CSV table of C-alpha atoms and ligand atoms in Angstrom, one decimal:
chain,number,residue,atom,x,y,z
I,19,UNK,CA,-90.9,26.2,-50.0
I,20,UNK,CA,-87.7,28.0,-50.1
I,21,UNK,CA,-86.6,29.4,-46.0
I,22,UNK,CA,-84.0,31.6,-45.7
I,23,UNK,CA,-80.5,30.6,-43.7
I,24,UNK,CA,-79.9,32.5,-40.7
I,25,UNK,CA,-76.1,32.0,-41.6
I,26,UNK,CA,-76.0,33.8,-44.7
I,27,UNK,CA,-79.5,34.8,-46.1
I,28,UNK,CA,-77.8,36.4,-49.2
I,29,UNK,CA,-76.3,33.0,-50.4
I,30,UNK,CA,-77.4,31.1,-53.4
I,31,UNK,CA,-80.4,28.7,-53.2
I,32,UNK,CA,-78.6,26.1,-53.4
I,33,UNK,CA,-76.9,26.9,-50.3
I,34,UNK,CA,-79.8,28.2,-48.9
I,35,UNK,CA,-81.0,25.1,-49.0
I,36,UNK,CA,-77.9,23.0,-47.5
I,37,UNK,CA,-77.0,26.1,-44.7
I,38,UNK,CA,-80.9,25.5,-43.7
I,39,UNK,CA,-80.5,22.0,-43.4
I,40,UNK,CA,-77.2,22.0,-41.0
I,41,UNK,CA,-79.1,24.8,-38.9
I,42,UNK,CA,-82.2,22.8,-38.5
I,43,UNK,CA,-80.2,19.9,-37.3
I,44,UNK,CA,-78.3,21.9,-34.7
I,45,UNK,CA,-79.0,20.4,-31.0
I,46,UNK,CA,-78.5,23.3,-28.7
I,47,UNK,CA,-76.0,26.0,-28.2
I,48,UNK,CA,-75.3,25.6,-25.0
I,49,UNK,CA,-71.0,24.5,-24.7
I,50,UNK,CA,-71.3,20.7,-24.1
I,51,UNK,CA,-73.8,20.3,-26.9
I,52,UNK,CA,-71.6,22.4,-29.3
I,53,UNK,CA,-68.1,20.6,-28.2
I,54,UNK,CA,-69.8,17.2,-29.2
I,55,UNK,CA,-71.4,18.0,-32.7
I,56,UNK,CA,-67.9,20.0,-33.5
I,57,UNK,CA,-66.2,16.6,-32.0
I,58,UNK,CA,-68.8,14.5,-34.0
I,59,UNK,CA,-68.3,16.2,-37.4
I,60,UNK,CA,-64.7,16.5,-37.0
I,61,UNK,CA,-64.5,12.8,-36.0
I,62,UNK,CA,-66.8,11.9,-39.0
I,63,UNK,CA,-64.4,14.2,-41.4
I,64,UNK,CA,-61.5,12.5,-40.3
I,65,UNK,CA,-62.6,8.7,-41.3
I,66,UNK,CA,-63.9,10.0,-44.4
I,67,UNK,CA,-60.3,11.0,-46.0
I,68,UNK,CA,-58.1,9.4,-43.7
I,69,UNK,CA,-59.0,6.2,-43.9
I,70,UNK,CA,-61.9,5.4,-46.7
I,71,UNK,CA,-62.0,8.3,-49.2
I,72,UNK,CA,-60.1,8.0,-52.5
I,73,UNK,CA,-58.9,12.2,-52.5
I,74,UNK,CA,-58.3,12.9,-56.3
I,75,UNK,CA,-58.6,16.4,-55.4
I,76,UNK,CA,-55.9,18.4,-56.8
I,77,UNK,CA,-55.6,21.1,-54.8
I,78,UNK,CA,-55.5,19.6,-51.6
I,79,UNK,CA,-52.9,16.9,-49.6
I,80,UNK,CA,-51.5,15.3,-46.4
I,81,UNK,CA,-48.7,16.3,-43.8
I,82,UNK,CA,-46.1,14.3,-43.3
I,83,UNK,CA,-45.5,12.4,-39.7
I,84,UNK,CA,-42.8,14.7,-39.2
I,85,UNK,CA,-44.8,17.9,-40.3
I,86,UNK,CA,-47.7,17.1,-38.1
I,87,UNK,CA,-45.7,17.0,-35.3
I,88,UNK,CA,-44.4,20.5,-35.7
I,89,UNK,CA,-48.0,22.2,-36.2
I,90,UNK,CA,-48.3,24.3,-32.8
I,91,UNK,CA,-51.6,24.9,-32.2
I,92,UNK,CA,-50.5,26.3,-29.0
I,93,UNK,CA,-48.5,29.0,-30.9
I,94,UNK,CA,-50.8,29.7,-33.4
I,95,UNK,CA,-53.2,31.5,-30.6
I,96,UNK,CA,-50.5,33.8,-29.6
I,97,UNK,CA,-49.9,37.1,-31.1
I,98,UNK,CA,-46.9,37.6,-33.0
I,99,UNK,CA,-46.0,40.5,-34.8
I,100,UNK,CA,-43.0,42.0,-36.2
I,101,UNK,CA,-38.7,40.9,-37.0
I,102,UNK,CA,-37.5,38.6,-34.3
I,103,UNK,CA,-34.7,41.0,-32.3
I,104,UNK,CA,-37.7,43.6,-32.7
I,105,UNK,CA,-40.9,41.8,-32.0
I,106,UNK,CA,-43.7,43.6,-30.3
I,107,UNK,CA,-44.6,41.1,-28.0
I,108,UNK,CA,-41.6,40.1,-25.1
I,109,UNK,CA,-40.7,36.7,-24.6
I,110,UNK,CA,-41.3,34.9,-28.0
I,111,UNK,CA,-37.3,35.0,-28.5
I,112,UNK,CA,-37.7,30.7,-28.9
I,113,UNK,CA,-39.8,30.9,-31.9
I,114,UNK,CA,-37.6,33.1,-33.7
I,115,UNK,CA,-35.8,29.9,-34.8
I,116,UNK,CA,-39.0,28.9,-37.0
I,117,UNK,CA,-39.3,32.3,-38.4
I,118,UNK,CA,-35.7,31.5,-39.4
I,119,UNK,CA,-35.8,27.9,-40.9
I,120,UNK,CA,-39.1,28.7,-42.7
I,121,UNK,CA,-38.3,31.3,-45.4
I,122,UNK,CA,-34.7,30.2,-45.7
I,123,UNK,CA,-35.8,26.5,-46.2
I,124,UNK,CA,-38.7,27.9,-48.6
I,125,UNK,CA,-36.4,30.2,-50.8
I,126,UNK,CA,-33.5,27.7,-51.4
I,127,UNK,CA,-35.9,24.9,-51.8
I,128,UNK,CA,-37.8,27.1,-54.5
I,129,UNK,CA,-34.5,27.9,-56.1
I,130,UNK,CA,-34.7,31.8,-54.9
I,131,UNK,CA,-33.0,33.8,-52.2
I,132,UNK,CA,-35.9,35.1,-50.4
I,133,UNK,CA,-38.7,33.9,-49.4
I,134,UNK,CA,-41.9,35.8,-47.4
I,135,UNK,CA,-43.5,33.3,-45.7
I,136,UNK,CA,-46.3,34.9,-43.1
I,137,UNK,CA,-49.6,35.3,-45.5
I,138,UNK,CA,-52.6,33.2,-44.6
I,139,UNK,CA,-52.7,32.0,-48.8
I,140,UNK,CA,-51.8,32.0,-51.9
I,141,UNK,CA,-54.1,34.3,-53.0
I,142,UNK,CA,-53.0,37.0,-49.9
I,143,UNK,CA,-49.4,36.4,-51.8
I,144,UNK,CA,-50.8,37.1,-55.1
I,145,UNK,CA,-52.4,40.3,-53.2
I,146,UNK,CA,-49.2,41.4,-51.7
I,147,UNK,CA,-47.7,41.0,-55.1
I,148,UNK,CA,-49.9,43.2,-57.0
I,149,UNK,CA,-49.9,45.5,-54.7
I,150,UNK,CA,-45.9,46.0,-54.6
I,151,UNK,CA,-46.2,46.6,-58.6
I,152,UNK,CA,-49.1,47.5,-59.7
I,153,UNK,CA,-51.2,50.9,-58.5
I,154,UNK,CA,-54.8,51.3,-58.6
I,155,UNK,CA,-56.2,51.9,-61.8
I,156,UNK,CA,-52.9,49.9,-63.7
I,157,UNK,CA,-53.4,46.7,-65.4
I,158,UNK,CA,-52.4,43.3,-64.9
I,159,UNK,CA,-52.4,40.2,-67.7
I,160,UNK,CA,-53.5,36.8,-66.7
I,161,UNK,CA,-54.5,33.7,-67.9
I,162,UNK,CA,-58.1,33.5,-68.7
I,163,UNK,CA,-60.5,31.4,-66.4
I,164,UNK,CA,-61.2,28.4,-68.7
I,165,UNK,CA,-57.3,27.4,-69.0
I,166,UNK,CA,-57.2,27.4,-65.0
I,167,UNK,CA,-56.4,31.3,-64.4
I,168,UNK,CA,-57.5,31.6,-61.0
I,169,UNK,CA,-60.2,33.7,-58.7
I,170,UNK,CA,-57.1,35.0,-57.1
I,171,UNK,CA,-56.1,37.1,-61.0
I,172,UNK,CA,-59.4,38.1,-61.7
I,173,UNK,CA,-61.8,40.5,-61.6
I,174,UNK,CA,-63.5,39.2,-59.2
I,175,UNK,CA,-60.8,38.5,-57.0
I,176,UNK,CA,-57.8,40.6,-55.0
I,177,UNK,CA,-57.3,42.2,-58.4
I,178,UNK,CA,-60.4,44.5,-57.5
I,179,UNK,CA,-59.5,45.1,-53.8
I,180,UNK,CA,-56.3,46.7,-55.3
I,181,UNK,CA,-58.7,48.5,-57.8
I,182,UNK,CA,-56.6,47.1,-61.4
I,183,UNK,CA,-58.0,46.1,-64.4
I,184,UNK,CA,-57.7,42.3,-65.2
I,185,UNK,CA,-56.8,41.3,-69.0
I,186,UNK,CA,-56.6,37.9,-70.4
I,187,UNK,CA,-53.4,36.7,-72.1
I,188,UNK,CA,-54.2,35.5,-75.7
I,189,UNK,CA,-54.3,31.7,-75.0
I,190,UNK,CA,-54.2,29.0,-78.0
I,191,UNK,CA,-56.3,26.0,-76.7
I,192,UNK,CA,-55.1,23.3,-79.3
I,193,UNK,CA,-51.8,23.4,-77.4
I,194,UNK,CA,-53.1,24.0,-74.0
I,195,UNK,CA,-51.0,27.1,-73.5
I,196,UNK,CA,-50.0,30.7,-73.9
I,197,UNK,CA,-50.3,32.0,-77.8
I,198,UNK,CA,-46.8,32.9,-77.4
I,199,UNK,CA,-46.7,34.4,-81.3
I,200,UNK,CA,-49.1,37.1,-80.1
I,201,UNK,CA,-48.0,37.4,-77.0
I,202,UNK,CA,-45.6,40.3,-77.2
I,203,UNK,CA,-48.4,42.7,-79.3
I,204,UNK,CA,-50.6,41.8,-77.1
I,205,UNK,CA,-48.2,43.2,-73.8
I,206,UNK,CA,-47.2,46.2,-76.3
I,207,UNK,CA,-51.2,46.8,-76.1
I,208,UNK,CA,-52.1,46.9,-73.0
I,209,UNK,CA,-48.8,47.4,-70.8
I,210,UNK,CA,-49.8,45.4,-68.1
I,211,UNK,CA,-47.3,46.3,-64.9
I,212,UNK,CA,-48.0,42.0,-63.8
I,213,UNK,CA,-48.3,39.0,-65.9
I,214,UNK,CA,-49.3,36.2,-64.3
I,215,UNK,CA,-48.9,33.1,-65.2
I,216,UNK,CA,-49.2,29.6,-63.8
I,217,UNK,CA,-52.8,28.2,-63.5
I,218,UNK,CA,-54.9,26.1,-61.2
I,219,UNK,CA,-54.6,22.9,-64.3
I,220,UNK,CA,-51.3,22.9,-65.9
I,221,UNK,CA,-50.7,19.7,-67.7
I,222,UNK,CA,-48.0,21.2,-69.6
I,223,UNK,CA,-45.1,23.6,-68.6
I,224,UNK,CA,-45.1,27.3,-69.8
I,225,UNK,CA,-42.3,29.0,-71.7
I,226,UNK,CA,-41.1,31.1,-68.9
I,227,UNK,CA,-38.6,32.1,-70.7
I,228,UNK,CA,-40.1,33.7,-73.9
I,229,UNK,CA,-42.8,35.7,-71.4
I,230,UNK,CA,-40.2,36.8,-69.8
I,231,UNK,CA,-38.7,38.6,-72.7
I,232,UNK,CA,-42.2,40.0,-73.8
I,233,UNK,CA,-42.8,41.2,-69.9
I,234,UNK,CA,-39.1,43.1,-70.2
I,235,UNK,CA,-40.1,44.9,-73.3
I,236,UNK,CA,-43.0,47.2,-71.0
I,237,UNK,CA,-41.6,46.3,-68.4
I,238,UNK,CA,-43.7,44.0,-66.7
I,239,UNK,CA,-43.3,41.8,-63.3
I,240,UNK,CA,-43.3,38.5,-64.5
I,241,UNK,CA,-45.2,36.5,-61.3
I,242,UNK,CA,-45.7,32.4,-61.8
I,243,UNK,CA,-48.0,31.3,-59.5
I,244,UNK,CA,-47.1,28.0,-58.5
I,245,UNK,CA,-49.9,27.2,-56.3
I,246,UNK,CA,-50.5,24.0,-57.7
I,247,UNK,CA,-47.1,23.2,-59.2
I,248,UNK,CA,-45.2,24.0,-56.2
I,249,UNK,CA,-44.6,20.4,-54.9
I,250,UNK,CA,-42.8,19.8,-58.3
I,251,UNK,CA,-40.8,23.2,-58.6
I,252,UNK,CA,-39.4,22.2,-55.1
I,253,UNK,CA,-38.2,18.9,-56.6
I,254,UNK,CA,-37.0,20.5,-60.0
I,255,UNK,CA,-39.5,19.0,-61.9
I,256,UNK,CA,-42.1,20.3,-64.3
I,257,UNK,CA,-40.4,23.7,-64.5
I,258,UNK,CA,-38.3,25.8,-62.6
I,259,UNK,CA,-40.0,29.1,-62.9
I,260,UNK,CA,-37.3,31.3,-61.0
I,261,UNK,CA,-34.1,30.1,-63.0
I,262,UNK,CA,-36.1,30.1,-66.2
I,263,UNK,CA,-36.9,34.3,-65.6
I,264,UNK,CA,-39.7,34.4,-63.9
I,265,UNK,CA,-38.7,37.4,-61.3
I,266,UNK,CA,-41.7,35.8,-58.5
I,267,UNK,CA,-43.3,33.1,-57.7
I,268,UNK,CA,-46.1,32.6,-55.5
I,269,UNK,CA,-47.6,29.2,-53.8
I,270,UNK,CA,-49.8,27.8,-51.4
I,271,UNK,CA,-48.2,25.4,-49.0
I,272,UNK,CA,-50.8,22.8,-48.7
I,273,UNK,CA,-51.4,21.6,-52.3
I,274,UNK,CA,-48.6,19.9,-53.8
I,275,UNK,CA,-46.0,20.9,-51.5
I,276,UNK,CA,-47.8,19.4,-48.8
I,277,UNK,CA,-47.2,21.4,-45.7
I,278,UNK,CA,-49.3,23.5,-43.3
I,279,UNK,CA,-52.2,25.7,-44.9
I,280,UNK,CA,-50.3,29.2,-46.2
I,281,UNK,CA,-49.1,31.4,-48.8
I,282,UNK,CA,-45.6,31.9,-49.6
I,283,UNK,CA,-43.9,34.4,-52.1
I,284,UNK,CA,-40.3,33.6,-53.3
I,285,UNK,CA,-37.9,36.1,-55.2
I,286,UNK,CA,-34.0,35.9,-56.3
I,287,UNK,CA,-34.1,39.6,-56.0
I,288,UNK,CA,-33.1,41.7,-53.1
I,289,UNK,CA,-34.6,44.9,-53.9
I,290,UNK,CA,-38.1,43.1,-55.6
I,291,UNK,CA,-38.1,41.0,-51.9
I,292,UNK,CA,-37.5,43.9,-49.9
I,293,UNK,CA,-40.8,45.6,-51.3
I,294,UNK,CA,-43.0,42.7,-51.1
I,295,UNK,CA,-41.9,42.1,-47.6
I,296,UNK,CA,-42.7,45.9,-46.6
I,297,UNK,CA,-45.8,45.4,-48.6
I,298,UNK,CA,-47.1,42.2,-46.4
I,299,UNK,CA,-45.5,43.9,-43.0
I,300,UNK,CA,-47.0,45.9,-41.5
I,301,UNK,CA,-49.2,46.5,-45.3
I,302,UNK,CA,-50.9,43.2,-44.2
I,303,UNK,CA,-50.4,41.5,-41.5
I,304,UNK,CA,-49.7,42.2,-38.3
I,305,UNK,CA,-49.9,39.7,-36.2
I,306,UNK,CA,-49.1,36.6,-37.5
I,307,UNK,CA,-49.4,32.9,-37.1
I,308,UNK,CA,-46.1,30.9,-36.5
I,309,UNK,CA,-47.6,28.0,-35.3
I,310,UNK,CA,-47.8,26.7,-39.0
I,311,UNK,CA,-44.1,27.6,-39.2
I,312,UNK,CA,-42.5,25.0,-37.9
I,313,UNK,CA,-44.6,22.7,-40.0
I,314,UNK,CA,-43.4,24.3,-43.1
I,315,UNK,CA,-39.8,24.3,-42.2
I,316,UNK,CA,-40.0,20.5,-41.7
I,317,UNK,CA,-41.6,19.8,-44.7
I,318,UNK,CA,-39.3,22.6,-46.9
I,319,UNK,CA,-36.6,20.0,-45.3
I,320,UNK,CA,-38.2,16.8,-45.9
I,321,UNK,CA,-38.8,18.2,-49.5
I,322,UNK,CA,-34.9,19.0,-50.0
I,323,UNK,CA,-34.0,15.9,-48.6
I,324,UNK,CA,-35.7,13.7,-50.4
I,325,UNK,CA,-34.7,14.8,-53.7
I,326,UNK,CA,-37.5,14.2,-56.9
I,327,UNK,CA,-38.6,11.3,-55.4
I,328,UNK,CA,-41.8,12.4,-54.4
I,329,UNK,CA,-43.0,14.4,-57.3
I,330,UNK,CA,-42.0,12.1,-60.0
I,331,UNK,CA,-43.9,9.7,-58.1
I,332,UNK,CA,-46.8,12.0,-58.7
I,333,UNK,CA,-46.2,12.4,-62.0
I,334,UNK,CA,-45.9,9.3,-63.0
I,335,UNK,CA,-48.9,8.1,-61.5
I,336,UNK,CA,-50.9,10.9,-63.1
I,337,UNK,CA,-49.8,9.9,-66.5
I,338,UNK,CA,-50.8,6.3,-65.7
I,339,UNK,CA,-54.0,7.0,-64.5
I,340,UNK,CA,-54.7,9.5,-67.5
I,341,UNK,CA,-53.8,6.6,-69.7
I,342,UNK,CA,-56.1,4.0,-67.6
I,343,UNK,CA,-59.3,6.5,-68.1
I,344,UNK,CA,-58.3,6.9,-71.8
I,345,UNK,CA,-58.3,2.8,-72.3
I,346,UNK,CA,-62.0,3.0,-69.6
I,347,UNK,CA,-63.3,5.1,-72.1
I,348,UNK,CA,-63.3,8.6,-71.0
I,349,UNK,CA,-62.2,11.9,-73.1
I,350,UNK,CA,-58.9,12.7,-71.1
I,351,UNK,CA,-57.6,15.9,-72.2
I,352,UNK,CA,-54.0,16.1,-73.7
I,353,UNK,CA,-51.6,17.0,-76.4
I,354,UNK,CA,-49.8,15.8,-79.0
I,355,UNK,CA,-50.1,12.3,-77.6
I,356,UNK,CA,-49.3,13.4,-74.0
I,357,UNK,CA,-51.8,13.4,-71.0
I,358,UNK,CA,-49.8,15.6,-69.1
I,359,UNK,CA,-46.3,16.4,-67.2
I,360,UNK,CA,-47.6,17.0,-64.1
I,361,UNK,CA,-49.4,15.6,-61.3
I,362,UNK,CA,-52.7,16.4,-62.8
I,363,UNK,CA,-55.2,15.0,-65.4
I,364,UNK,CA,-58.3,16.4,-66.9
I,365,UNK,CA,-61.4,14.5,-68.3
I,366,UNK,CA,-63.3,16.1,-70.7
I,367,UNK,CA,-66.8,15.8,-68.9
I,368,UNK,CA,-69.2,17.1,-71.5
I,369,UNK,CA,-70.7,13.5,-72.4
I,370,UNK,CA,-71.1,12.9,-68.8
I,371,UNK,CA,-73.2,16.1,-67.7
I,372,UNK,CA,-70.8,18.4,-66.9
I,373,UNK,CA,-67.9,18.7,-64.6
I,374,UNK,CA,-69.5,19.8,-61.6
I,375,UNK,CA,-72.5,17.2,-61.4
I,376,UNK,CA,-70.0,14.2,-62.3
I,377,UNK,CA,-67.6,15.3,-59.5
I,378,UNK,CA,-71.3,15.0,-57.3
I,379,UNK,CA,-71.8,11.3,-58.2
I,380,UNK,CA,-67.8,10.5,-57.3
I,381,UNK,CA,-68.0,12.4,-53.9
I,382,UNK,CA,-71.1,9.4,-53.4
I,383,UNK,CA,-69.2,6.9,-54.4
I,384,UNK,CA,-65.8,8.4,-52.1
I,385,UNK,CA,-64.2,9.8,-54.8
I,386,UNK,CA,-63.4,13.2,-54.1
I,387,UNK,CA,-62.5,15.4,-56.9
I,388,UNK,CA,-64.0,18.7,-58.3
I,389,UNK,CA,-64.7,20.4,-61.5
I,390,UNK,CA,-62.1,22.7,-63.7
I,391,UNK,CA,-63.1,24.9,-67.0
I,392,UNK,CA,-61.5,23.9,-69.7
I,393,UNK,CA,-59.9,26.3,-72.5
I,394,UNK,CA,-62.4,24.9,-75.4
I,395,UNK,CA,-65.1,25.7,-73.5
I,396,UNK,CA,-68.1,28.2,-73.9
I,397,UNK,CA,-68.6,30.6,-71.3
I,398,UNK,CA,-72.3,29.2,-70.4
I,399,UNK,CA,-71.2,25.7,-69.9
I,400,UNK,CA,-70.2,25.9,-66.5
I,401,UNK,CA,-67.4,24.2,-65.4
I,402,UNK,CA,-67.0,21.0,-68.5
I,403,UNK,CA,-64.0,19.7,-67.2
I,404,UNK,CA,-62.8,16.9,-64.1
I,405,UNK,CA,-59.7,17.8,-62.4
I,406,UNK,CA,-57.6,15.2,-60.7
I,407,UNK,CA,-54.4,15.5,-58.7
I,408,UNK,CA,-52.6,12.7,-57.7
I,409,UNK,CA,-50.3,14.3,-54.8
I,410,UNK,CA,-52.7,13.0,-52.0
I,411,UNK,CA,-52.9,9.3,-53.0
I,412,UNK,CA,-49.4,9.1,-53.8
I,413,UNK,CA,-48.4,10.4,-50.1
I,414,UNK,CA,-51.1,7.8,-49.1
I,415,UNK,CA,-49.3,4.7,-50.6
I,416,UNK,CA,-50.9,4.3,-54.3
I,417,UNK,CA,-48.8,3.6,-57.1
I,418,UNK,CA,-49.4,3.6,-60.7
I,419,UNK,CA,-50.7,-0.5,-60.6
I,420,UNK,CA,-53.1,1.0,-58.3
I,421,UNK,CA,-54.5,3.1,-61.0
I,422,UNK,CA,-56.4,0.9,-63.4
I,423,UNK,CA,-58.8,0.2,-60.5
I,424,UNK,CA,-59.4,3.8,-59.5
I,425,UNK,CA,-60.3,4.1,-63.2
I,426,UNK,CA,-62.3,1.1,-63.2
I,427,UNK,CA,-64.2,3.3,-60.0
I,428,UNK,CA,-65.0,6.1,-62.1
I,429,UNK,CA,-66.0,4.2,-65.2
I,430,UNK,CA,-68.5,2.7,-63.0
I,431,UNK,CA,-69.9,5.4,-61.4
I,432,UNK,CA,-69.8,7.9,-64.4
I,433,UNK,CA,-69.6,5.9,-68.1
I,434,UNK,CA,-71.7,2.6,-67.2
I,435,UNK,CA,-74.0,4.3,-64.9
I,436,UNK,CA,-74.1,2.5,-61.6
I,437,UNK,CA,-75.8,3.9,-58.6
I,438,UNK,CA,-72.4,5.2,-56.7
I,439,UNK,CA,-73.7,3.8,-53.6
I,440,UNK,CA,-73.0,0.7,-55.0
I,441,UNK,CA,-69.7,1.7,-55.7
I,442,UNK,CA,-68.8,2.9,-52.7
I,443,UNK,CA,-68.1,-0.3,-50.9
I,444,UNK,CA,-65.2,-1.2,-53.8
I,445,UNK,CA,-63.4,2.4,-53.2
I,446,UNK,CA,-63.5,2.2,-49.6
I,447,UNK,CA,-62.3,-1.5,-49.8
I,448,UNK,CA,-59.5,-0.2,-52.5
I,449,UNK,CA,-58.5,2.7,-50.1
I,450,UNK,CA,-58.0,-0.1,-47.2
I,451,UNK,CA,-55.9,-2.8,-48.9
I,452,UNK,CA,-53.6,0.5,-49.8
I,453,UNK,CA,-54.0,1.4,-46.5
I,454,UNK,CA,-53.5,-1.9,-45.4
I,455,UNK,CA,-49.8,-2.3,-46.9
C,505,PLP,C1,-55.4,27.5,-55.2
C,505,PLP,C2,-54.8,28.6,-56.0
C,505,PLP,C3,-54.6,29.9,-55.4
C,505,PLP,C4,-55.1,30.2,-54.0
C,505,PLP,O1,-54.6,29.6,-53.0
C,505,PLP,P1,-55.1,29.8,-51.5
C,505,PLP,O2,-53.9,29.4,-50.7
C,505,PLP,O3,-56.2,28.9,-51.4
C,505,PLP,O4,-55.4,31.2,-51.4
C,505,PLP,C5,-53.9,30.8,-56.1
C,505,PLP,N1,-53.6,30.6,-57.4
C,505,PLP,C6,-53.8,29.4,-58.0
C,505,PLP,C7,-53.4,29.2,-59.4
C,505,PLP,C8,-54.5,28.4,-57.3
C,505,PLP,O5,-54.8,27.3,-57.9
């Protein structure tokens, strides 16, 4: 029998099915019962990743001590619109020092000069940046889906809010990048006034460079959205999209870089920052949230301070754990003998049932990853691949020795077909003794 959720009746079935369920286990709605199943399920969240979960998830992460202690809830329920010297609101003068450290921490750190710092996401940035340079009914060129291009380029995405037309970039698969060779035919084509690049799985760096050159013949903003890569950018690792002539680059805050949940968009340019920033205030916002400000100052400084440290740690984790579920047995995606150059790894999930499903029998054994497309795909396949991002587990104590027996996890659960219950008990214990040290 299929009911209908109150929530949202237009869902899908499946979560018809799972909205039903948490409405039929609702006690009352009275405030004391609703305080203690919010307190209950926030309580049970918390142990889950904080102390037993194994987070492979790539677009996810921690805060630091330091960060955590900067989050002002307090401040994020107060209005705040407008320039400090100029604000709307009287009386906020104090906070004008996080709307000072933020984007000046974020733009140096990011290797530009300006930095917008107020959206809600990443994909609000992308927004803001579309909608600076590209008018209703223009084009824009992105990656396509199955080599990570993300909801936030697409059709189905802010691209149709700001009414454009979404192409894909020609894309070779065998190398896991941009078909660079028909590449500048392909802008001469279409004349898109964006190309986007950057992706939600990058194993491998882009050649910023030669876009770039094919975006200046039509003229093209060149926008790298550094969503995922943005904890390695900030360490000059990976790439280093702004010096290499990408003219913006966009990121969310709480993936690899690790701070307070946000978008951020980062130019060299005065003129180009000027726009956006007119474009997001008052085009977007106006009042804002500074409470996550303070947070993402601290961690912009803890980034700077702490040099590539961090993110080669990532990296260099991810490529042992690549190679420890190569030698377990799985299809780990890759090129020309390389795994990857970034914090993430794919698996090839096709033999195992699929991306998404496998990613289901992980989450029940406390392994929390999700599923990813992958460029060799076909279109009806769903999603074939496993993505995995090592920048949680790093910032929770793992080290590449650590790997081999997160690999031995997965093998488990997804090649020798245990019942991931059973599993379970070994990745919470694993997740301890790292806790533990
Ligand atoms: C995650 C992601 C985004 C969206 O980030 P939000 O902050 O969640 O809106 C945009 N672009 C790419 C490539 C992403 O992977």
């Amino acid at each position: 029998m299929t009911t209908s959720s109150r929530t949202a009746p237009w869902a899908s079935p499946k979560a018809q099915q799972r909205l039903c369920e948490v409405e039929a286990a609702i006690g009352g709605l009275d405030p004391e019962t609703v305080l203690k199943a919010v307190r209950e399920a926030l309580d049970a969240h918390a142990s889950q990743f904080d102390d037993d979960g194994i987070v492979l998830y790539a677009g996810t992460n921690v805060l630091s001590p330091a960060a955590r202690s900067a989050v002002a809830t307090a401040v994020s329920n107060r209005p705040s619109m407008g320039w400090p010297g100029e604000k709307y609101q009287v009386g906020l003068d104090h906070l004008d020092t996080l709307e000072v450290l933020a984007p000046l921490l974020v733009a140096d750190l990011m290797e530009g000069s300006y930095a917008e710092v107020r959206l809600q996401s990443a994909t609000l940035a992308n927004l803001a940046v579309y909608s600076t340079f590209a008018e209703p009914g223009d084009t824009i060129a992105v990656l396509p889906e199955a080599a990570g291009g993300h909801t936030s380029h697409h059709a189905q995405g802010v691209p149709a809010i700001r009414g454009l037309t979404v192409v894909d970039l020609p894309y070779d698969p065998d190398v896991l990048d941009i078909d660079y060779d028909r590449l500048p035919s392909f802008l001469r084509e279409h004349r898109p006034k964006v190309v986007v690049i950057g992706a939600s799985l990058m194993l491998f760096p882009h050649d910023v460079g030669a876009v770039r050159e094919a975006a200046d013949e039509v003229g093209a903003t060149l926008l790298y959205d550094a969503s995922h890569m943005a904890g390695l950018v900030a360490a000059k690792q990976f790439q280093r999209p702004l010096v290499e002539g990408a003219h913006v680059l966009t990121f969310s805050t709480y993936k690899s870089f690790g701070g307070p949940s946000g978008g951020a968009v980062v130019t060299r340019d005065a003129e180009l920052a000027a726009r956006i920033s007119t474009t997001v205030y008052p085009g977007m916002v106006a009042n804002y949230d500074a409470g996550r400000l303070g947070a993402l100052a601290v961690t912009a400084a803890e980034l700077a301070a702490s040099g590539p440290g961090y993110a080669t740690d990532c990296v260099t984790t991810a490529q042992a754990l690549a190679l420890a579920l190569d030698e377990r047995g799985f299809d780990v995606a890759g090129h020309d003998g390389e795994f990857t150059r970034s914090h993430h790894v794919a698996v090839d999930a096709a033999r195992l049932g699929g991306g998404e499903p496998a990613a289901a029998r992980l989450g029940s054994a406390g392994i929390y990853l999700s599923g990813i497309g992958l460029p060799w795909q076909h279109p009806s396949e769903g999603l074939r691949g496993l993505r995995i991002g090592t920048q949680e587990i790093v910032r929770r104590g793992f080290t590449p020795d650590d790997t081999p027996a997160v690999a031995d996890l997965m093998g488990r659960v997804l090649l020798d077909g245990e019942a991931p219950e059973s599993v379970r008990p070994d990745a919470v214990a694993l997740r301890r003794r790292v806790n533990g040290r």
